[in-house]
């Protein structure tokens, strides 16, 4: 019998994740006996990240995706970190070798970049000023993806001002101080920008609200969210109501899954098929959703 390939997702508030459906479809297409397991810390009281990672090693997992709130916390626990993930300062995928050695990668960065290119076109970022709301693990991936897209300047807002300043300093180190700064007037900065990204958890199920002031949004903006649970956040609804072009987090989810599946199996999954699997799973989870 073919050995089972075990993959996990470690995070909080993840029971609505569509990753199990994506991986199940990709496993089936590749003829792999695989299973994708959700490790939700909200349902495992008292369990900490080091314990959970060790448990996956002992159980023989090939690796795991990592999501909120662990994308930065996981780095010190790893044996090695891919250079792009090291630069980004966040990890969303951990490969576990047969001997238990762990290596961290960041596929959020390439996943968000590909999704942006599909939704808005690469030129929508080139030379533009973009406001990034959220400087945590997802925000760091988006910030570096924007640099990959040749953005003019990233203006960073975070309720934790120190965290925003650290991200700005990291971007300045690699790309120059003229291409990034900390926001000093969120509403005014958004009004002066071409686009705005929500990379916080606000808007996700369990974290209601909109971290972006509606009054700053106009039809001239593009607006992107990293969240896909729900697929249409309060931020995306507000931006669409103003006539802005919008992008939800679904594309990022699919594209990062492509990269992770390739890493874990050595097989390139069919992107179009994964998109269909995502849409089908979303229709079951959120029958009222519009994508």
mmCIF file of C-alpha atoms in Angstrom:
data_model
loop_
_atom_site.group_PDB
_atom_site.id
_atom_site.type_symbol
_atom_site.label_atom_id
_atom_site.label_comp_id
_atom_site.label_asym_id
_atom_site.label_seq_id
_atom_site.Cartn_x
_atom_site.Cartn_y
_atom_site.Cartn_z
ATOM 1 C CA UNK A 1 0.000 0.000 0.000
ATOM 2 C CA UNK A 2 1.221 3.481 -0.877
ATOM 3 C CA UNK A 3 2.384 5.379 2.251
ATOM 4 C CA UNK A 4 0.178 8.299 3.252
ATOM 5 C CA UNK A 5 1.552 11.816 2.820
ATOM 6 C CA UNK A 6 0.543 13.874 5.848
ATOM 7 C CA UNK A 7 0.403 17.671 5.701
ATOM 8 C CA UNK A 8 -0.831 20.001 8.431
ATOM 9 C CA UNK A 9 -1.938 23.569 9.011
ATOM 10 C CA UNK A 10 -1.031 25.135 12.355
ATOM 11 C CA UNK A 11 -2.855 28.283 13.419
ATOM 12 C CA UNK A 12 -5.748 29.821 15.301
ATOM 13 C CA UNK A 13 -9.359 30.089 14.121
ATOM 14 C CA UNK A 14 -8.648 27.898 11.084
ATOM 15 C CA UNK A 15 -11.577 25.475 10.985
ATOM 16 C CA UNK A 16 -13.014 27.380 8.006
ATOM 17 C CA UNK A 17 -9.830 26.886 5.979
ATOM 18 C CA UNK A 18 -10.276 25.620 2.419
ATOM 19 C CA UNK A 19 -6.731 24.228 2.258
ATOM 20 C CA UNK A 20 -7.897 20.676 3.091
ATOM 21 C CA UNK A 21 -10.140 20.734 0.020
ATOM 22 C CA UNK A 22 -7.369 22.092 -2.204
ATOM 23 C CA UNK A 23 -4.869 19.486 -1.088
ATOM 24 C CA UNK A 24 -7.409 16.661 -1.257
ATOM 25 C CA UNK A 25 -8.114 17.542 -4.884
ATOM 26 C CA UNK A 26 -4.424 17.881 -5.731
ATOM 27 C CA UNK A 27 -3.626 14.566 -4.017
ATOM 28 C CA UNK A 28 -6.398 12.851 -5.987
ATOM 29 C CA UNK A 29 -5.218 14.321 -9.286
ATOM 30 C CA UNK A 30 -1.663 13.138 -8.617
ATOM 31 C CA UNK A 31 -2.720 9.669 -7.427
ATOM 32 C CA UNK A 32 -1.213 10.310 -3.989
ATOM 33 C CA UNK A 33 -2.580 8.844 -0.775
ATOM 34 C CA UNK A 34 -2.504 12.123 1.165
ATOM 35 C CA UNK A 35 -4.272 13.864 4.012
ATOM 36 C CA UNK A 36 -4.308 17.494 5.148
ATOM 37 C CA UNK A 37 -4.906 17.966 8.881
ATOM 38 C CA UNK A 38 -6.018 21.162 10.645
ATOM 39 C CA UNK A 39 -4.165 21.856 13.903
ATOM 40 C CA UNK A 40 -6.246 24.653 15.438
ATOM 41 C CA UNK A 41 -4.806 25.968 18.713
ATOM 42 C CA UNK A 42 -8.240 27.297 19.641
ATOM 43 C CA UNK A 43 -9.316 23.663 19.959
ATOM 44 C CA UNK A 44 -6.136 22.507 21.684
ATOM 45 C CA UNK A 45 -5.947 24.551 24.893
ATOM 46 C CA UNK A 46 -2.559 24.576 26.540
ATOM 47 C CA UNK A 47 -0.724 23.339 23.448
ATOM 48 C CA UNK A 48 2.065 25.638 22.308
ATOM 49 C CA UNK A 49 3.718 25.967 18.921
ATOM 50 C CA UNK A 50 6.924 24.042 19.810
ATOM 51 C CA UNK A 51 4.834 21.121 21.079
ATOM 52 C CA UNK A 52 2.664 21.091 17.973
ATOM 53 C CA UNK A 53 5.630 21.177 15.618
ATOM 54 C CA UNK A 54 7.304 18.360 17.535
ATOM 55 C CA UNK A 55 4.075 16.335 17.374
ATOM 56 C CA UNK A 56 4.012 16.609 13.580
ATOM 57 C CA UNK A 57 7.624 15.436 13.408
ATOM 58 C CA UNK A 58 6.884 12.417 15.598
ATOM 59 C CA UNK A 59 3.773 11.553 13.577
ATOM 60 C CA UNK A 60 5.742 11.545 10.330
ATOM 61 C CA UNK A 61 4.229 14.604 8.667
ATOM 62 C CA UNK A 62 5.954 15.837 5.504
ATOM 63 C CA UNK A 63 5.378 19.383 6.682
ATOM 64 C CA UNK A 64 2.835 22.019 7.521
ATOM 65 C CA UNK A 65 1.474 25.352 6.476
ATOM 66 C CA UNK A 66 1.728 28.002 9.197
ATOM 67 C CA UNK A 67 -0.789 30.786 9.645
ATOM 68 C CA UNK A 68 -1.867 33.447 12.139
ATOM 69 C CA UNK A 69 -0.489 34.027 14.727
ATOM 70 C CA UNK A 70 2.658 31.932 14.201
ATOM 71 C CA UNK A 71 4.289 33.077 10.960
ATOM 72 C CA UNK A 72 7.065 34.901 12.781
ATOM 73 C CA UNK A 73 7.109 32.874 15.995
ATOM 74 C CA UNK A 74 7.946 29.677 14.102
ATOM 75 C CA UNK A 75 11.249 30.958 12.709
ATOM 76 C CA UNK A 76 13.421 30.388 15.825
ATOM 77 C CA UNK A 77 12.129 26.809 16.029
ATOM 78 C CA UNK A 78 13.409 25.829 12.588
ATOM 79 C CA UNK A 79 16.693 24.244 11.567
ATOM 80 C CA UNK A 80 16.910 26.275 8.346
ATOM 81 C CA UNK A 81 15.045 29.082 6.594
ATOM 82 C CA UNK A 82 14.906 29.648 2.839
ATOM 83 C CA UNK A 83 16.643 32.937 1.859
ATOM 84 C CA UNK A 84 13.447 34.562 0.549
ATOM 85 C CA UNK A 85 11.582 33.665 3.729
ATOM 86 C CA UNK A 86 14.512 34.966 5.780
ATOM 87 C CA UNK A 87 14.370 38.271 3.915
ATOM 88 C CA UNK A 88 10.594 38.447 4.321
ATOM 89 C CA UNK A 89 10.858 37.749 8.035
ATOM 90 C CA UNK A 90 7.918 35.343 8.057
ATOM 91 C CA UNK A 91 7.298 31.673 7.265
ATOM 92 C CA UNK A 92 4.049 30.129 6.077
ATOM 93 C CA UNK A 93 5.302 26.658 5.112
ATOM 94 C CA UNK A 94 7.576 24.233 6.950
ATOM 95 C CA UNK A 95 9.038 21.142 5.302
ATOM 96 C CA UNK A 96 9.941 18.268 7.627
ATOM 97 C CA UNK A 97 12.669 15.912 6.368
ATOM 98 C CA UNK A 98 12.592 12.183 7.257
ATOM 99 C CA UNK A 99 15.222 12.846 9.936
ATOM 100 C CA UNK A 100 13.042 15.562 11.479
ATOM 101 C CA UNK A 101 15.039 18.521 10.156
ATOM 102 C CA UNK A 102 12.805 21.511 9.434
ATOM 103 C CA UNK A 103 13.103 24.189 6.745
ATOM 104 C CA UNK A 104 10.870 27.256 6.518
ATOM 105 C CA UNK A 105 9.570 28.921 3.349
ATOM 106 C CA UNK A 106 7.330 31.866 2.563
ATOM 107 C CA UNK A 107 4.871 31.163 -0.247
ATOM 108 C CA UNK A 108 2.471 33.932 0.825
ATOM 109 C CA UNK A 109 4.784 36.374 -0.909
ATOM 110 C CA UNK A 110 4.711 34.711 -4.337
ATOM 111 C CA UNK A 111 1.079 33.697 -3.839
ATOM 112 C CA UNK A 112 -0.083 37.255 -3.176
ATOM 113 C CA UNK A 113 2.061 38.584 -6.024
ATOM 114 C CA UNK A 114 0.585 36.178 -8.567
ATOM 115 C CA UNK A 115 -2.923 36.926 -7.335
ATOM 116 C CA UNK A 116 -2.287 40.679 -7.663
ATOM 117 C CA UNK A 117 -0.987 40.293 -11.205
ATOM 118 C CA UNK A 118 -4.105 38.345 -12.183
ATOM 119 C CA UNK A 119 -6.524 40.740 -10.496
ATOM 120 C CA UNK A 120 -5.044 44.131 -11.333
ATOM 121 C CA UNK A 121 -2.071 43.635 -13.646
ATOM 122 C CA UNK A 122 1.548 44.127 -12.640
ATOM 123 C CA UNK A 123 1.580 47.755 -13.814
ATOM 124 C CA UNK A 124 -1.006 48.676 -11.183
ATOM 125 C CA UNK A 125 1.770 48.561 -8.583
ATOM 126 C CA UNK A 126 4.773 49.754 -10.576
ATOM 127 C CA UNK A 127 5.843 53.163 -9.283
ATOM 128 C CA UNK A 128 2.679 53.522 -7.189
ATOM 129 C CA UNK A 129 2.204 54.486 -3.560
ATOM 130 C CA UNK A 130 0.402 51.762 -1.616
ATOM 131 C CA UNK A 131 -0.872 51.806 1.950
ATOM 132 C CA UNK A 132 -0.362 48.533 3.805
ATOM 133 C CA UNK A 133 -2.508 48.040 6.895
ATOM 134 C CA UNK A 134 -0.901 45.386 9.084
ATOM 135 C CA UNK A 135 2.799 44.649 9.607
ATOM 136 C CA UNK A 136 2.584 41.105 11.002
ATOM 137 C CA UNK A 137 3.396 37.891 9.181
ATOM 138 C CA UNK A 138 0.951 38.396 6.311
ATOM 139 C CA UNK A 139 1.794 42.091 6.090
ATOM 140 C CA UNK A 140 5.474 41.347 5.730
ATOM 141 C CA UNK A 141 4.774 38.945 2.846
ATOM 142 C CA UNK A 142 2.626 41.561 1.106
ATOM 143 C CA UNK A 143 5.204 44.311 1.659
ATOM 144 C CA UNK A 144 7.987 42.311 0.018
ATOM 145 C CA UNK A 145 5.624 41.152 -2.745
ATOM 146 C CA UNK A 146 4.880 44.809 -3.481
ATOM 147 C CA UNK A 147 8.602 45.438 -3.762
ATOM 148 C CA UNK A 148 8.806 42.501 -6.187
ATOM 149 C CA UNK A 149 6.117 44.324 -8.184
ATOM 150 C CA UNK A 150 8.274 47.492 -8.334
ATOM 151 C CA UNK A 151 6.019 49.584 -6.115
ATOM 152 C CA UNK A 152 7.087 53.205 -5.667
ATOM 153 C CA UNK A 153 6.481 53.472 -1.925
ATOM 154 C CA UNK A 154 4.857 51.302 0.732
ATOM 155 C CA UNK A 155 3.231 53.290 3.546
ATOM 156 C CA UNK A 156 2.849 51.020 6.578
ATOM 157 C CA UNK A 157 0.191 51.304 9.279
ATOM 158 C CA UNK A 158 -0.069 49.030 12.297
ATOM 159 C CA UNK A 159 -1.661 49.546 15.694
ATOM 160 C CA UNK A 160 1.719 48.433 17.020
ATOM 161 C CA UNK A 161 3.850 51.347 15.860
ATOM 162 C CA UNK A 162 7.084 49.565 16.715
ATOM 163 C CA UNK A 163 6.167 46.638 14.489
ATOM 164 C CA UNK A 164 5.429 49.010 11.589
ATOM 165 C CA UNK A 165 8.776 50.724 12.143
ATOM 166 C CA UNK A 166 10.650 47.405 12.106
ATOM 167 C CA UNK A 167 9.057 46.417 8.786
ATOM 168 C CA UNK A 168 9.853 49.831 7.300
ATOM 169 C CA UNK A 169 13.468 49.482 8.423
ATOM 170 C CA UNK A 170 13.717 46.002 6.891
ATOM 171 C CA UNK A 171 12.338 47.241 3.587
ATOM 172 C CA UNK A 172 14.649 50.271 3.633
ATOM 173 C CA UNK A 173 17.642 47.997 4.230
ATOM 174 C CA UNK A 174 16.986 46.057 1.027
ATOM 175 C CA UNK A 175 15.238 48.603 -1.207
ATOM 176 C CA UNK A 176 16.135 52.068 0.062
ATOM 177 C CA UNK A 177 14.500 54.455 2.513
ATOM 178 C CA UNK A 178 12.688 56.373 -0.222
ATOM 179 C CA UNK A 179 10.474 53.371 -0.996
ATOM 180 C CA UNK A 180 8.855 52.899 2.400
ATOM 181 C CA UNK A 181 7.719 54.767 5.487
ATOM 182 C CA UNK A 182 5.422 54.460 8.469
ATOM 183 C CA UNK A 183 1.988 56.054 8.045
ATOM 184 C CA UNK A 184 1.415 59.262 9.979
ATOM 185 C CA UNK A 185 -2.172 59.954 8.874
ATOM 186 C CA UNK A 186 -3.927 56.780 7.740
ATOM 187 C CA UNK A 187 -6.905 58.465 6.091
ATOM 188 C CA UNK A 188 -4.780 61.086 4.365
ATOM 189 C CA UNK A 189 -2.201 58.534 3.278
ATOM 190 C CA UNK A 190 -4.906 56.350 1.722
ATOM 191 C CA UNK A 191 -6.448 59.268 -0.117
ATOM 192 C CA UNK A 192 -3.053 60.021 -1.659
ATOM 193 C CA UNK A 193 -2.303 56.405 -2.607
ATOM 194 C CA UNK A 194 -3.169 54.267 -5.617
ATOM 195 C CA UNK A 195 -4.059 51.206 -3.546
ATOM 196 C CA UNK A 196 -4.599 49.848 -0.069
ATOM 197 C CA UNK A 197 -4.097 46.355 1.351
ATOM 198 C CA UNK A 198 -5.587 44.871 4.510
ATOM 199 C CA UNK A 199 -3.084 42.388 5.905
ATOM 200 C CA UNK A 200 -4.531 42.258 9.418
ATOM 201 C CA UNK A 201 -6.852 39.596 10.806
ATOM 202 C CA UNK A 202 -9.614 42.211 11.164
ATOM 203 C CA UNK A 203 -12.489 41.206 8.922
ATOM 204 C CA UNK A 204 -11.908 37.495 9.397
ATOM 205 C CA UNK A 205 -14.610 35.428 11.057
ATOM 206 C CA UNK A 206 -14.029 35.840 14.757
ATOM 207 C CA UNK A 207 -12.408 39.241 14.213
ATOM 208 C CA UNK A 208 -15.207 41.456 12.858
ATOM 209 C CA UNK A 209 -14.703 44.963 11.582
ATOM 210 C CA UNK A 210 -12.852 47.007 8.994
ATOM 211 C CA UNK A 211 -9.397 48.446 9.805
ATOM 212 C CA UNK A 212 -9.523 50.825 6.827
ATOM 213 C CA UNK A 213 -11.475 54.125 7.104
ATOM 214 C CA UNK A 214 -14.301 53.963 4.552
ATOM 215 C CA UNK A 215 -14.169 57.721 4.032
ATOM 216 C CA UNK A 216 -10.693 57.459 2.489
ATOM 217 C CA UNK A 217 -11.686 55.007 -0.252
ATOM 218 C CA UNK A 218 -12.628 56.142 -3.757
ATOM 219 C CA UNK A 219 -13.329 54.670 -7.175
ATOM 220 C CA UNK A 220 -9.768 55.537 -8.162
ATOM 221 C CA UNK A 221 -8.303 53.028 -5.712
ATOM 222 C CA UNK A 222 -7.607 49.343 -5.973
ATOM 223 C CA UNK A 223 -8.211 47.461 -2.711
ATOM 224 C CA UNK A 224 -6.868 44.036 -1.719
ATOM 225 C CA UNK A 225 -7.428 41.788 1.275
ATOM 226 C CA UNK A 226 -5.441 38.735 2.360
ATOM 227 C CA UNK A 227 -8.515 37.223 4.055
ATOM 228 C CA UNK A 228 -10.801 34.663 2.403
ATOM 229 C CA UNK A 229 -12.825 33.612 5.454
ATOM 230 C CA UNK A 230 -15.200 35.204 4.597
ATOM 231 C CA UNK A 231 -14.368 35.741 0.947
ATOM 232 C CA UNK A 232 -15.939 39.210 1.075
ATOM 233 C CA UNK A 233 -14.789 41.153 4.129
ATOM 234 C CA UNK A 234 -16.248 44.417 5.410
ATOM 235 C CA UNK A 235 -13.235 46.163 3.854
ATOM 236 C CA UNK A 236 -13.815 44.622 0.440
ATOM 237 C CA UNK A 237 -17.538 45.447 0.592
ATOM 238 C CA UNK A 238 -16.799 49.056 1.528
ATOM 239 C CA UNK A 239 -14.228 49.458 -1.234
ATOM 240 C CA UNK A 240 -16.505 47.899 -3.854
ATOM 241 C CA UNK A 241 -19.346 50.179 -2.763
ATOM 242 C CA UNK A 242 -17.087 53.175 -3.513
ATOM 243 C CA UNK A 243 -16.388 51.788 -6.989
ATOM 244 C CA UNK A 244 -12.844 50.614 -6.283
ATOM 245 C CA UNK A 245 -11.382 47.556 -7.999
ATOM 246 C CA UNK A 246 -11.110 44.819 -5.378
ATOM 247 C CA UNK A 247 -9.207 41.575 -4.767
ATOM 248 C CA UNK A 248 -10.088 39.057 -2.068
ATOM 249 C CA UNK A 249 -7.685 36.598 -0.456
ATOM 250 C CA UNK A 250 -8.788 33.563 -2.469
ATOM 251 C CA UNK A 251 -6.134 33.884 -5.153
ATOM 252 C CA UNK A 252 -3.359 34.117 -2.586
ATOM 253 C CA UNK A 253 -4.645 30.942 -0.930
ATOM 254 C CA UNK A 254 -4.663 29.017 -4.213
ATOM 255 C CA UNK A 255 -1.283 30.220 -5.444
ATOM 256 C CA UNK A 256 0.527 29.539 -2.177
ATOM 257 C CA UNK A 257 -1.036 26.051 -2.167
ATOM 258 C CA UNK A 258 0.494 25.423 -5.606
ATOM 259 C CA UNK A 259 3.941 26.211 -4.236
ATOM 260 C CA UNK A 260 3.454 24.179 -1.055
ATOM 261 C CA UNK A 261 2.140 21.127 -2.908
ATOM 262 C CA UNK A 262 5.127 21.231 -5.242
ATOM 263 C CA UNK A 263 7.485 21.446 -2.270
ATOM 264 C CA UNK A 264 5.896 18.531 -0.406
ATOM 265 C CA UNK A 265 5.375 16.191 -3.358
ATOM 266 C CA UNK A 266 7.675 17.290 -6.182
ATOM 267 C CA UNK A 267 4.597 17.515 -8.434
ATOM 268 C CA UNK A 268 3.200 20.636 -10.099
ATOM 269 C CA UNK A 269 -0.543 20.741 -9.448
ATOM 270 C CA UNK A 270 -2.942 22.001 -12.098
ATOM 271 C CA UNK A 271 -3.691 25.653 -11.245
ATOM 272 C CA UNK A 272 -7.012 25.740 -13.095
ATOM 273 C CA UNK A 273 -8.148 22.578 -11.331
ATOM 274 C CA UNK A 274 -7.163 24.018 -7.945
ATOM 275 C CA UNK A 275 -9.172 27.153 -8.699
ATOM 276 C CA UNK A 276 -12.201 24.985 -9.425
ATOM 277 C CA UNK A 277 -11.634 23.033 -6.216
ATOM 278 C CA UNK A 278 -11.445 26.292 -4.274
ATOM 279 C CA UNK A 279 -14.667 27.583 -5.851
ATOM 280 C CA UNK A 280 -16.483 24.316 -5.142
ATOM 281 C CA UNK A 281 -15.331 24.215 -1.519
ATOM 282 C CA UNK A 282 -16.239 27.870 -1.063
ATOM 283 C CA UNK A 283 -19.730 27.246 -2.426
ATOM 284 C CA UNK A 284 -20.230 24.544 0.188
ATOM 285 C CA UNK A 285 -18.769 26.587 3.050
ATOM 286 C CA UNK A 286 -20.336 29.924 2.081
ATOM 287 C CA UNK A 287 -23.329 29.281 -0.186
ATOM 288 C CA UNK A 288 -24.191 32.980 -0.131
ATOM 289 C CA UNK A 289 -20.715 34.083 -1.309
ATOM 290 C CA UNK A 290 -20.095 35.889 -4.586
ATOM 291 C CA UNK A 291 -16.663 35.531 -6.219
#
